């Protein structure tokens, strides 16, 4: 087992009606003025935002609001949020929404605690030295940002999508009521499930062989998400299925499924980030669309690991070689994505990527030739191009 | 799934050589003076304490020391620690040891943050409103106190063993180097493994049926501990086996394996606490000695749950009824305990309990008839007496 750190300070308050505890949870944090940050009108229309405001009012906590976060959240709104917080002396950010809203809140938090340009952190020019404390009321099970240290922001200037991680941004509390996710469209539910699975799969695909506790948790998490995702395709209002997936979403990205590993292989996420920046696709769907291409490109570097995945997660019958079992596992994963109406190639998302665009994606993903990605196989710009190409479908 | 809270703020720093980071971790907490709290001479003889002092020196953190913690840690030493902390203006406690040392540190921490008698909390007369921050360097994988909210203290005045839990006492950091546990005697290693398993088993035995994520984690944790405990009986210096068990020990009692349940059935722990108070037995061994008697006494109230345990954890072949499968599971668990040279009844520990003593144990465990314990079956004083009686062997 490799040395590791595990740090998940977020207080999770999980279950029916828990959004009504938001004001009290914010008060426990000793905040004086809150920015309520959210996305589209759905939290307004559903009445959720009103319940949150009421809860803050009852706790005697003043607040200002900033909506308008979009999927693949934008740097321009982050700048606006920073100015608003500074002007209003906000000392706590409450993110009401899914991963995009939470990520935007984290970026605002970094910006308020800093004196320079917050984009510097996402460009890896400097390290953050603080972040306004953040609370979450989660409405989408997907990104795991409610317990994670990471955030991803898109800079409209060049449509660059970049992630930044630090423990400063781990939310202080996360209110998680699975009922709030019941009205999500099927496509978004499925896309969320893929995102959840990928956070564990990217940790799972590594070169370590000696972490039983972590491997078993990961395999069980993946099986649990798959089973309950299928239930939701026909019974979207099944509370227990929503709850299993919501809880799995947090555990999948809070660090637990990476403990004792070498960190895993995040190439699929990085390949998808550029797609998301260029085409604004749903993150989970984008991951599903590139994963098979990535897996086939690297499988020969770790056939035993892919074979373990195939048997323990996908439940396939072992073939005569690890490689054969591994390939069956990749096919089984793609079949599962199809069951959720998720894409397994770019064409499935109605994206026609030109030769020139594929070159551009590889340029951006390699930071213009300055980095490689992945650990199962280290991928350079040319490898990235090939994986995008094979993913066209 | 039931509503739940999950809160594990402890920063885990896990792996080889991590004890050398102790001073830096304490410095991150902003402490000005540390109480280094420990148990017997083993941490002195091994040189561990010197390495910790060196690490604190290098971080420029002054400290005072208090050793002498014994298994089933005593209230008198807690009082001494409180006075020492007050006299020396200590603002952080570093526990170097296993569960007894950490529990003693927690009790001292409560006492320093309070103006009355710390025993009030353990008597449930009052609720704590704070605790000095605590750090841990773990030397025994067993109690899970390094991430838990609980502590158990024995009052020599009447030999009452009482637990108290609050989030205030969850350690700020836990340094966990599995190498530090390699020299533990076989009996203590085995006893620790039983304790770890029981923290998850007591959560697992409940009346809920709809928590797949949690059940699967619990079942995998138990299988992992069993497999690696057997390895350690013949290869006590197997690093990976030590690491799996140490990590399982924290996950078993930090709340993870109880998420979404009704809280579980803690009767075995409570029955053992009185044994520990009266006979000073190793906690894990005491648990192994009473578990079978408890399980047979309550199994008819939840045969399906015991049958699930039998199949998924113990790997037994299902019988024709849940009850038959359940009984096979209980027998398999006892067989496993025997493989670790753990007792499955009181006589196995060379304890002859008189009729009068059994009545006294039941009196104390029922808080003199004022409480019932357990949830699979609610147990009153007479039930407790019967379980002690059946456990005599």
Short mmCIF file of N, CA, C and O in Angstrom, two decimals, chain B residues 72-133:
data_model
loop_
_atom_site.label_atom_id
_atom_site.label_comp_id
_atom_site.label_asym_id
_atom_site.label_seq_id
_atom_site.Cartn_x
_atom_site.Cartn_y
_atom_site.Cartn_z
N UNK B 72 -8.21 0.04 29.47
CA UNK B 72 -9.34 0.52 30.24
C UNK B 72 -8.89 1.75 31.05
O UNK B 72 -8.77 1.71 32.28
N UNK B 73 -8.62 2.84 30.37
CA UNK B 73 -7.94 4.00 30.98
C UNK B 73 -8.73 4.60 32.15
O UNK B 73 -9.95 4.64 32.13
N UNK B 74 -7.97 5.06 33.13
CA UNK B 74 -8.53 5.42 34.43
C UNK B 74 -8.83 6.91 34.56
O UNK B 74 -8.07 7.75 34.08
N UNK B 75 -9.89 7.17 35.30
CA UNK B 75 -10.31 8.55 35.54
C UNK B 75 -9.27 9.32 36.35
O UNK B 75 -9.08 10.52 36.14
N UNK B 76 -8.59 8.63 37.27
CA UNK B 76 -7.62 9.34 38.11
C UNK B 76 -6.51 9.99 37.28
O UNK B 76 -6.11 11.12 37.53
N UNK B 77 -6.05 9.27 36.26
CA UNK B 77 -5.00 9.84 35.40
C UNK B 77 -5.56 10.98 34.54
O UNK B 77 -4.86 11.95 34.24
N UNK B 78 -6.84 10.85 34.17
CA UNK B 78 -7.49 11.93 33.42
C UNK B 78 -7.47 13.21 34.26
O UNK B 78 -7.10 14.29 33.77
N UNK B 79 -7.84 13.08 35.54
CA UNK B 79 -7.81 14.26 36.43
C UNK B 79 -6.40 14.85 36.51
O UNK B 79 -6.22 16.07 36.47
N UNK B 80 -5.42 13.97 36.62
CA UNK B 80 -4.04 14.43 36.70
C UNK B 80 -3.65 15.19 35.42
O UNK B 80 -3.02 16.25 35.48
N UNK B 81 -4.08 14.64 34.28
CA UNK B 81 -3.81 15.29 32.99
C UNK B 81 -4.46 16.66 32.90
O UNK B 81 -3.86 17.62 32.39
N UNK B 82 -5.68 16.76 33.38
CA UNK B 82 -6.39 18.05 33.34
C UNK B 82 -5.62 19.10 34.15
O UNK B 82 -5.39 20.22 33.70
N UNK B 83 -5.22 18.69 35.37
CA UNK B 83 -4.48 19.63 36.22
C UNK B 83 -3.16 20.06 35.57
O UNK B 83 -2.80 21.24 35.56
N UNK B 84 -2.48 19.08 34.96
CA UNK B 84 -1.21 19.38 34.29
C UNK B 84 -1.41 20.37 33.14
O UNK B 84 -0.66 21.34 33.00
N UNK B 85 -2.43 20.13 32.33
CA UNK B 85 -2.71 21.02 31.19
C UNK B 85 -3.02 22.43 31.67
O UNK B 85 -2.58 23.42 31.07
N UNK B 86 -3.81 22.52 32.75
CA UNK B 86 -4.17 23.85 33.27
C UNK B 86 -2.93 24.57 33.80
O UNK B 86 -2.71 25.76 33.54
N UNK B 87 -2.11 23.83 34.54
CA UNK B 87 -0.92 24.42 35.14
C UNK B 87 0.06 24.89 34.07
O UNK B 87 0.69 25.94 34.19
N UNK B 88 0.18 24.11 32.99
CA UNK B 88 1.19 24.38 31.97
C UNK B 88 0.65 25.16 30.77
O UNK B 88 1.35 25.32 29.77
N UNK B 89 -0.62 25.57 30.84
CA UNK B 89 -1.25 26.27 29.71
C UNK B 89 -1.14 25.50 28.40
O UNK B 89 -0.85 26.06 27.34
N UNK B 90 -1.39 24.21 28.49
CA UNK B 90 -1.39 23.36 27.29
C UNK B 90 -2.63 23.68 26.45
O UNK B 90 -3.72 23.84 26.98
N UNK B 91 -2.44 23.80 25.13
CA UNK B 91 -3.60 24.04 24.27
C UNK B 91 -3.77 22.99 23.19
O UNK B 91 -4.58 23.17 22.25
N UNK B 92 -3.04 21.88 23.27
CA UNK B 92 -3.18 20.81 22.28
C UNK B 92 -2.67 19.52 22.93
O UNK B 92 -1.66 19.53 23.61
N UNK B 93 -3.40 18.43 22.71
CA UNK B 93 -2.98 17.14 23.27
C UNK B 93 -2.58 16.20 22.15
O UNK B 93 -3.34 16.01 21.20
N UNK B 94 -1.39 15.64 22.26
CA UNK B 94 -0.93 14.66 21.28
C UNK B 94 -0.93 13.28 21.94
O UNK B 94 -0.16 13.03 22.87
N UNK B 95 -1.81 12.41 21.47
CA UNK B 95 -1.90 11.05 22.01
C UNK B 95 -1.00 10.14 21.20
O UNK B 95 -1.16 10.02 19.99
N UNK B 96 -0.03 9.53 21.86
CA UNK B 96 0.88 8.59 21.19
C UNK B 96 0.59 7.20 21.74
O UNK B 96 1.01 6.86 22.85
N UNK B 97 -0.18 6.42 21.01
CA UNK B 97 -0.56 5.10 21.51
C UNK B 97 -1.77 4.56 20.79
O UNK B 97 -2.04 4.93 19.65
N UNK B 98 -2.52 3.70 21.50
CA UNK B 98 -3.72 3.10 20.93
C UNK B 98 -4.97 3.73 21.52
O UNK B 98 -4.94 4.87 22.02
N UNK B 99 -6.05 3.00 21.48
CA UNK B 99 -7.35 3.54 21.89
C UNK B 99 -7.39 4.05 23.31
O UNK B 99 -8.01 5.08 23.59
N UNK B 100 -6.72 3.36 24.22
CA UNK B 100 -6.77 3.79 25.63
C UNK B 100 -6.13 5.17 25.80
O UNK B 100 -6.67 6.03 26.50
N UNK B 101 -5.01 5.37 25.13
CA UNK B 101 -4.31 6.65 25.24
C UNK B 101 -5.15 7.76 24.59
O UNK B 101 -5.30 8.86 25.14
N UNK B 102 -5.73 7.45 23.43
CA UNK B 102 -6.53 8.47 22.73
C UNK B 102 -7.77 8.81 23.56
O UNK B 102 -8.13 9.99 23.71
N UNK B 103 -8.40 7.78 24.11
CA UNK B 103 -9.60 8.02 24.93
C UNK B 103 -9.26 8.86 26.16
O UNK B 103 -10.02 9.76 26.54
N UNK B 104 -8.14 8.56 26.78
CA UNK B 104 -7.71 9.33 27.93
C UNK B 104 -7.45 10.78 27.53
O UNK B 104 -7.85 11.72 28.23
N UNK B 105 -6.84 10.97 26.35
CA UNK B 105 -6.57 12.32 25.84
C UNK B 105 -7.88 13.08 25.62
O UNK B 105 -7.98 14.27 25.92
N UNK B 106 -8.86 12.38 25.06
CA UNK B 106 -10.15 13.03 24.82
C UNK B 106 -10.79 13.48 26.14
O UNK B 106 -11.33 14.60 26.23
N UNK B 107 -10.73 12.61 27.13
CA UNK B 107 -11.33 12.96 28.42
C UNK B 107 -10.60 14.15 29.05
O UNK B 107 -11.23 15.06 29.60
N UNK B 108 -9.28 14.16 28.95
CA UNK B 108 -8.52 15.32 29.44
C UNK B 108 -8.95 16.57 28.69
O UNK B 108 -9.18 17.64 29.27
N UNK B 109 -9.08 16.42 27.37
CA UNK B 109 -9.49 17.54 26.53
C UNK B 109 -10.83 18.12 26.94
O UNK B 109 -10.99 19.34 27.04
N UNK B 110 -11.79 17.23 27.21
CA UNK B 110 -13.10 17.70 27.69
C UNK B 110 -12.95 18.44 29.02
O UNK B 110 -13.57 19.47 29.25
N UNK B 111 -12.13 17.86 29.88
CA UNK B 111 -11.98 18.42 31.23
C UNK B 111 -11.36 19.81 31.22
O UNK B 111 -11.80 20.69 31.96
N UNK B 112 -10.37 20.01 30.36
CA UNK B 112 -9.70 21.30 30.30
C UNK B 112 -10.65 22.37 29.76
O UNK B 112 -10.62 23.53 30.18
N UNK B 113 -11.53 21.97 28.83
CA UNK B 113 -12.45 22.93 28.21
C UNK B 113 -13.69 23.19 29.08
O UNK B 113 -14.58 23.94 28.68
N UNK B 114 -13.72 22.60 30.26
CA UNK B 114 -14.92 22.65 31.11
C UNK B 114 -14.54 23.15 32.50
O UNK B 114 -13.36 23.18 32.86
N UNK B 115 -15.55 23.56 33.27
CA UNK B 115 -15.24 24.04 34.62
C UNK B 115 -15.72 23.10 35.71
O UNK B 115 -15.43 23.32 36.88
N UNK B 116 -16.45 22.05 35.33
CA UNK B 116 -16.97 21.14 36.34
C UNK B 116 -16.21 19.83 36.35
O UNK B 116 -15.03 19.78 35.98
N UNK B 117 -16.88 18.76 36.75
CA UNK B 117 -16.27 17.44 36.83
C UNK B 117 -16.45 16.74 35.50
O UNK B 117 -17.58 16.54 35.03
N UNK B 118 -15.35 16.33 34.87
CA UNK B 118 -15.42 15.70 33.54
C UNK B 118 -16.23 14.41 33.57
O UNK B 118 -16.82 14.01 32.57
N UNK B 119 -16.28 13.75 34.72
CA UNK B 119 -17.04 12.49 34.82
C UNK B 119 -18.54 12.71 34.56
O UNK B 119 -19.25 11.79 34.14
N UNK B 120 -19.01 13.94 34.78
CA UNK B 120 -20.42 14.26 34.48
C UNK B 120 -20.81 13.86 33.06
O UNK B 120 -21.91 13.38 32.82
N UNK B 121 -19.87 14.09 32.11
CA UNK B 121 -20.20 13.78 30.71
C UNK B 121 -20.40 12.27 30.54
O UNK B 121 -21.32 11.83 29.87
N UNK B 122 -19.51 11.50 31.18
CA UNK B 122 -19.58 10.05 31.03
C UNK B 122 -20.77 9.47 31.79
O UNK B 122 -21.25 8.39 31.47
N UNK B 123 -21.26 10.21 32.76
CA UNK B 123 -22.48 9.83 33.48
C UNK B 123 -23.72 10.38 32.78
O UNK B 123 -24.83 10.23 33.28
N UNK B 124 -23.50 11.07 31.67
CA UNK B 124 -24.59 11.69 30.88
C UNK B 124 -25.38 12.73 31.68
O UNK B 124 -26.56 12.93 31.45
N UNK B 125 -24.71 13.35 32.64
CA UNK B 125 -25.38 14.40 33.41
C UNK B 125 -25.40 15.72 32.65
O UNK B 125 -26.29 16.53 32.83
N UNK B 126 -24.37 15.94 31.84
CA UNK B 126 -24.28 17.18 31.07
C UNK B 126 -23.69 16.86 29.70
O UNK B 126 -23.12 15.79 29.52
N UNK B 127 -23.80 17.80 28.75
CA UNK B 127 -23.17 17.63 27.44
C UNK B 127 -21.95 18.54 27.36
O UNK B 127 -21.99 19.69 27.81
N UNK B 128 -20.87 18.02 26.81
CA UNK B 128 -19.66 18.83 26.66
C UNK B 128 -19.91 19.97 25.68
O UNK B 128 -20.69 19.84 24.74
N UNK B 129 -19.26 21.07 25.93
CA UNK B 129 -19.39 22.22 25.02
C UNK B 129 -18.08 22.55 24.32
O UNK B 129 -17.94 23.59 23.69
N UNK B 130 -17.12 21.66 24.47
CA UNK B 130 -15.84 21.87 23.81
C UNK B 130 -14.85 20.80 24.23
O UNK B 130 -15.14 19.96 25.09
N UNK B 131 -13.69 20.83 23.59
CA UNK B 131 -12.62 19.87 23.91
C UNK B 131 -11.33 20.46 23.35
O UNK B 131 -11.33 21.05 22.26
N UNK B 132 -10.24 20.35 24.11
CA UNK B 132 -8.95 20.77 23.53
C UNK B 132 -8.73 19.99 22.24
O UNK B 132 -9.06 18.81 22.16
N UNK B 133 -8.15 20.62 21.21
CA UNK B 133 -7.86 19.87 19.99
C UNK B 133 -6.84 18.75 20.25
O UNK B 133 -5.93 18.91 21.06
#
